[in-house]
Tab-separated table of C-alpha atoms in Angstrom:
chain	number	residue	atom	x	y	z
A	2	GLU	CA	-180.488	173.935	-23.542
A	3	VAL	CA	-183.643	172.533	-22.862
A	4	GLN	CA	-186.035	174.644	-24.280
A	5	LEU	CA	-189.698	175.277	-26.818
A	6	VAL	CA	-188.886	177.520	-29.759
A	7	GLU	CA	-192.915	178.333	-31.370
A	8	SER	CA	-193.064	179.511	-35.303
A	9	GLY	CA	-195.278	180.696	-37.872
A	10	GLY	CA	-197.311	182.975	-36.326
A	11	GLY	CA	-198.016	185.792	-38.902
A	12	LEU	CA	-201.139	188.035	-40.123
A	13	VAL	CA	-204.214	186.219	-41.340
A	14	GLN	CA	-207.636	187.215	-43.111
A	15	PRO	CA	-210.793	186.004	-41.397
A	16	GLY	CA	-211.329	182.575	-42.102
A	17	GLY	CA	-208.171	181.851	-43.132
A	18	SER	CA	-205.513	179.096	-41.488
A	19	LEU	CA	-202.421	179.155	-40.099
A	20	ARG	CA	-200.351	176.132	-39.189
A	21	LEU	CA	-197.968	176.500	-35.622
A	22	SER	CA	-194.746	175.102	-35.074
A	23	CYS	CA	-193.011	174.473	-31.757
A	24	THR	CA	-190.110	172.861	-31.649
A	25	ALA	CA	-188.042	171.352	-28.661
A	26	SER	CA	-184.740	170.779	-27.814
A	27	ALA	CA	-182.540	168.957	-25.346
A	28	PHE	CA	-185.689	166.912	-23.647
A	29	THR	CA	-187.019	163.880	-24.408
A	30	PHE	CA	-190.100	164.998	-26.466
A	31	THR	CA	-191.281	161.993	-26.425
A	32	SER	CA	-192.039	161.509	-22.853
A	33	TYR	CA	-194.378	164.857	-22.052
A	34	ASP	CA	-197.764	165.974	-22.811
A	35	MET	CA	-198.008	168.682	-24.861
A	36	HIS	CA	-200.185	171.950	-24.918
A	37	TRP	CA	-200.579	175.165	-26.511
A	38	VAL	CA	-201.475	177.982	-24.414
A	39	ARG	CA	-202.509	181.654	-25.900
A	40	GLN	CA	-202.583	185.210	-24.306
A	41	ALA	CA	-204.717	187.875	-26.062
A	42	ALA	CA	-203.459	191.458	-25.931
A	43	GLY	CA	-203.495	192.650	-21.807
A	44	LYS	CA	-205.803	189.125	-21.292
A	45	GLY	CA	-205.056	186.350	-19.308
A	46	LEU	CA	-204.224	183.380	-19.822
A	47	GLU	CA	-206.651	180.583	-22.097
A	48	TRP	CA	-205.605	176.885	-22.551
A	49	VAL	CA	-206.366	175.959	-26.222
A	50	ALA	CA	-205.187	172.222	-26.551
A	51	ALA	CA	-203.108	169.412	-25.418
A	52	ILE	CA	-201.847	165.889	-26.840
A	53	GLY	CA	-200.662	162.982	-24.985
A	54	THR	CA	-197.527	160.843	-25.516
A	55	ALA	CA	-200.227	158.677	-27.166
A	56	GLY	CA	-201.404	161.236	-29.739
A	57	ASP	CA	-204.522	161.429	-27.888
A	58	THR	CA	-206.103	164.942	-28.039
A	59	TYR	CA	-207.727	167.735	-26.161
A	60	TYR	CA	-209.231	170.941	-26.934
A	61	SER	CA	-211.109	174.078	-25.502
A	62	GLY	CA	-214.750	174.315	-26.574
A	63	SER	CA	-213.677	177.465	-27.728
A	64	VAL	CA	-211.158	176.433	-31.005
A	65	LYS	CA	-212.910	172.355	-31.324
A	66	GLY	CA	-213.834	171.420	-34.556
A	67	ARG	CA	-211.699	174.735	-36.077
A	68	PHE	CA	-208.129	173.542	-34.437
A	69	SER	CA	-205.888	170.556	-34.752
A	70	ILE	CA	-202.943	169.174	-32.350
A	71	SER	CA	-200.257	167.194	-33.509
A	72	ARG	CA	-197.123	166.037	-32.808
A	73	GLU	CA	-193.896	164.596	-34.931
A	74	ASN	CA	-191.705	163.033	-32.206
A	75	ALA	CA	-189.051	162.347	-34.943
A	76	LYS	CA	-188.574	165.832	-35.711
A	77	ILE	CA	-189.524	167.075	-32.226
A	78	SER	CA	-192.505	169.182	-33.450
A	79	LEU	CA	-195.770	170.287	-31.655
A	80	TYR	CA	-198.098	171.744	-34.398
A	81	LEU	CA	-201.562	173.523	-34.351
A	82	GLN	CA	-203.315	173.532	-37.616
A	83	MET	CA	-205.537	176.446	-37.154
A	84	ASN	CA	-208.925	176.797	-39.789
A	85	SER	CA	-211.621	178.855	-39.638
A	86	LEU	CA	-210.168	182.081	-38.097
A	87	ARG	CA	-211.415	184.589	-36.324
A	88	ALA	CA	-210.580	188.152	-34.949
A	89	ASP	CA	-210.901	186.692	-31.219
A	90	ASP	CA	-208.352	183.924	-32.157
A	91	THR	CA	-205.648	186.886	-31.988
A	92	ALA	CA	-203.067	186.145	-29.662
A	93	VAL	CA	-199.669	185.108	-28.953
A	94	TYR	CA	-199.718	181.105	-28.359
A	95	PHE	CA	-197.523	179.129	-25.743
A	96	CYS	CA	-196.672	176.082	-26.482
A	97	ALA	CA	-195.818	174.244	-22.980
A	98	ARG	CA	-194.702	170.789	-21.740
A	99	LYS	CA	-196.892	169.423	-19.195
A	100	ASP	CA	-194.452	167.559	-16.487
A	101	TYR	CA	-194.362	164.607	-14.373
A	102	ALA	CA	-196.192	166.642	-11.616
A	103	ASP	CA	-199.145	167.982	-14.207
A	104	ALA	CA	-198.121	171.575	-14.288
A	105	PHE	CA	-196.547	173.483	-16.955
A	106	ASP	CA	-192.859	173.845	-16.537
A	107	LEU	CA	-191.082	174.769	-19.391
A	108	TRP	CA	-192.849	177.475	-21.807
A	109	GLY	CA	-191.718	178.678	-25.521
A	110	GLN	CA	-191.674	182.689	-25.760
A	111	GLY	CA	-194.690	182.927	-28.114
A	112	THR	CA	-195.668	183.361	-31.921
A	113	MET	CA	-198.114	186.035	-32.399
A	114	VAL	CA	-201.246	184.954	-34.373
A	115	THR	CA	-202.894	188.083	-36.093
A	116	VAL	CA	-206.361	188.034	-37.767
A	117	SER	CA	-207.637	190.855	-39.347
A	118	SER	CA	-208.935	191.828	-42.767
B	22	GLU	CA	-215.705	173.772	-16.604
B	23	ILE	CA	-214.066	175.137	-13.190
B	24	VAL	CA	-214.042	178.884	-12.782
B	25	MET	CA	-210.421	179.743	-11.103
B	26	THR	CA	-211.062	183.410	-9.513
B	27	GLN	CA	-208.150	185.101	-8.566
B	28	SER	CA	-208.334	188.549	-5.909
B	29	PRO	CA	-207.395	191.361	-6.112
B	30	ALA	CA	-207.100	191.745	-9.189
B	31	THR	CA	-204.270	194.389	-8.462
B	32	LEU	CA	-201.920	194.962	-5.537
B	33	SER	CA	-200.080	197.633	-4.880
B	34	VAL	CA	-197.058	197.037	-2.324
B	35	SER	CA	-193.246	198.054	-1.461
B	36	PRO	CA	-190.564	196.138	-1.676
B	37	GLY	CA	-189.984	194.070	1.237
B	38	GLU	CA	-193.293	193.460	2.221
B	39	ARG	CA	-195.240	190.260	2.544
B	40	VAL	CA	-198.089	189.752	0.456
B	41	THR	CA	-200.813	186.814	-0.066
B	42	LEU	CA	-202.442	186.175	-3.453
B	43	SER	CA	-205.785	184.889	-2.935
B	44	CYS	CA	-207.283	182.256	-5.508
B	45	ARG	CA	-210.598	180.244	-5.643
B	46	ALA	CA	-212.128	177.237	-7.405
B	47	SER	CA	-216.079	177.087	-8.518
B	48	GLN	CA	-215.374	173.312	-7.194
B	49	SER	CA	-212.631	170.827	-5.499
B	50	VAL	CA	-209.517	170.452	-7.520
B	51	SER	CA	-207.925	168.819	-4.563
B	52	SER	CA	-204.551	170.267	-4.610
B	53	LYS	CA	-204.068	169.949	-8.733
B	54	LEU	CA	-203.116	173.564	-8.555
B	55	ALA	CA	-200.199	175.650	-9.971
B	56	TRP	CA	-199.225	179.183	-9.469
B	57	TYR	CA	-196.974	181.015	-12.443
B	58	GLN	CA	-195.181	184.195	-12.680
B	59	GLN	CA	-195.701	186.294	-15.805
B	60	LYS	CA	-193.235	189.858	-16.528
B	61	PRO	CA	-194.098	191.598	-19.351
B	62	GLY	CA	-193.543	190.031	-22.975
B	63	GLN	CA	-192.271	187.258	-21.188
B	64	ALA	CA	-193.452	183.374	-21.130
B	65	PRO	CA	-195.318	182.366	-18.108
B	66	ARG	CA	-192.521	180.883	-15.317
B	67	LEU	CA	-194.014	178.195	-13.169
B	68	LEU	CA	-193.084	178.513	-9.223
B	69	ILE	CA	-195.505	176.278	-7.093
B	70	PHE	CA	-197.247	173.165	-8.333
B	71	GLY	CA	-199.080	170.824	-6.352
B	72	ALA	CA	-200.841	173.455	-4.621
B	73	SER	CA	-197.732	173.782	-2.455
B	74	THR	CA	-194.399	172.430	-4.020
B	75	ARG	CA	-192.008	175.140	-5.231
B	76	ALA	CA	-190.631	174.143	-8.712
B	77	SER	CA	-187.167	174.075	-9.467
B	78	GLY	CA	-184.843	176.861	-9.002
B	79	ILE	CA	-187.851	179.021	-7.287
B	80	PRO	CA	-186.713	181.161	-4.236
B	81	ALA	CA	-188.330	179.727	-0.641
B	82	ARG	CA	-189.460	183.707	-0.099
B	83	PHE	CA	-192.822	182.208	-2.295
B	84	SER	CA	-194.662	179.498	-0.671
B	85	GLY	CA	-198.421	178.182	-1.928
B	86	SER	CA	-201.025	176.746	0.345
B	87	GLY	CA	-204.495	175.320	0.352
B	88	SER	CA	-206.452	172.796	-1.197
B	89	GLY	CA	-210.279	172.289	-2.740
B	90	THR	CA	-211.444	175.327	-3.160
B	91	GLU	CA	-209.197	177.826	-1.670
B	92	PHE	CA	-205.517	178.370	-2.098
B	93	THR	CA	-203.042	181.188	-1.531
B	94	LEU	CA	-199.489	182.369	-2.662
B	95	THR	CA	-197.535	184.133	-0.035
B	96	ILE	CA	-194.915	186.235	-1.113
B	97	SER	CA	-192.653	186.574	2.521
B	98	SER	CA	-190.658	189.644	1.437
B	99	LEU	CA	-191.114	191.126	-2.358
B	100	GLN	CA	-188.064	191.999	-3.942
B	101	SER	CA	-188.206	194.232	-6.729
B	102	GLU	CA	-187.591	191.672	-9.555
B	103	ASP	CA	-191.258	189.829	-7.890
B	104	PHE	CA	-193.314	193.132	-9.758
B	105	ALA	CA	-195.259	190.762	-12.218
B	106	VAL	CA	-198.598	188.958	-12.754
B	107	TYR	CA	-199.624	186.109	-10.494
B	108	TYR	CA	-201.433	183.066	-12.180
B	109	CYS	CA	-203.543	180.131	-10.575
B	110	GLN	CA	-204.528	176.851	-12.921
B	111	GLN	CA	-205.959	173.910	-12.102
B	112	TYR	CA	-205.166	170.351	-13.301
B	113	ASN	CA	-207.792	168.498	-11.891
B	114	ASN	CA	-210.620	168.059	-13.907
B	115	TRP	CA	-210.061	168.578	-17.553
B	116	PRO	CA	-210.178	169.849	-20.793
B	117	PRO	CA	-210.948	172.367	-19.971
B	118	ILE	CA	-207.417	173.385	-18.481
B	119	THR	CA	-208.609	176.951	-16.724
B	120	PHE	CA	-206.805	179.752	-15.531
B	121	GLY	CA	-207.512	182.441	-12.990
B	122	GLN	CA	-207.800	185.947	-14.552
B	123	GLY	CA	-204.062	186.997	-12.909
B	124	THR	CA	-203.022	189.288	-9.900
B	125	ARG	CA	-201.096	192.340	-11.403
B	126	LEU	CA	-198.709	193.153	-8.362
B	127	GLU	CA	-197.546	196.702	-8.949
B	128	ILE	CA	-194.862	199.091	-6.718
B	129	LYS	CA	-196.198	201.266	-4.620
C-alpha cells in the first residue's frame, strides 16, 4: 500500500529537541520532493519545511534556524530535526509527498508534538 | 509571502444543496492552487490541483475554477461525507507554501 507513516512525536520541554521520522512505502521515494506541514489544535494547516530530490531544503520563517529537514533514501525515510522548541511549535506534524503537479497528493497520519514544561 | 483568504469561515448547508467556497490570493498564483478536504482526526486529502483538475478518485461533484487571485471550489450536491473543513493552498511562489485558514462545512 502506498503510504507515509510518521513517528517520533511526544512531550518535550521548552528549549528541547525532538526528531520526527516519516517512512515511505510502495512508491519510488527518490523521485519525490517531500514536505512537513503542521497543525495546532483547532487551527489551520501551516507549511514547515521541504526537501527536494537533490537534497535542496526550504523552511518557513517560523522554524528557520531551529528545524532541519533531511532524507535518507536508502531507508526511504524523511526526517525533521527540531531544536530550541517553543510552546507554539505544539502541533500535529504531517509529512506529505509533492506530486508531479506540485500539490500534496499523499499525507501521513500525523504525529503529535507537545512542547510544555 | 502570499496570503490566502478563504470565505466564509463556516457554512451551514443541507445535504443535496450546491455550495461554493471562495479563496483569494494576495497576489497572483496563476493556476498553482490546490484544494484539500480534512475531516476530524484525519490528514488532509487532495481534491483539486492546478485550480481545476480533480485528483485521482475524487467524485465529479467536486469542481474547481479560477486563476490569478480568485478561486472557487464547488460541490454540486452535498453528501453527508462532504461535511468537513476545506483548505486552499498556493504553490506558485514559495517558500513559503501557504494555506487559507479553512472553510468549515456544517450540517444545517
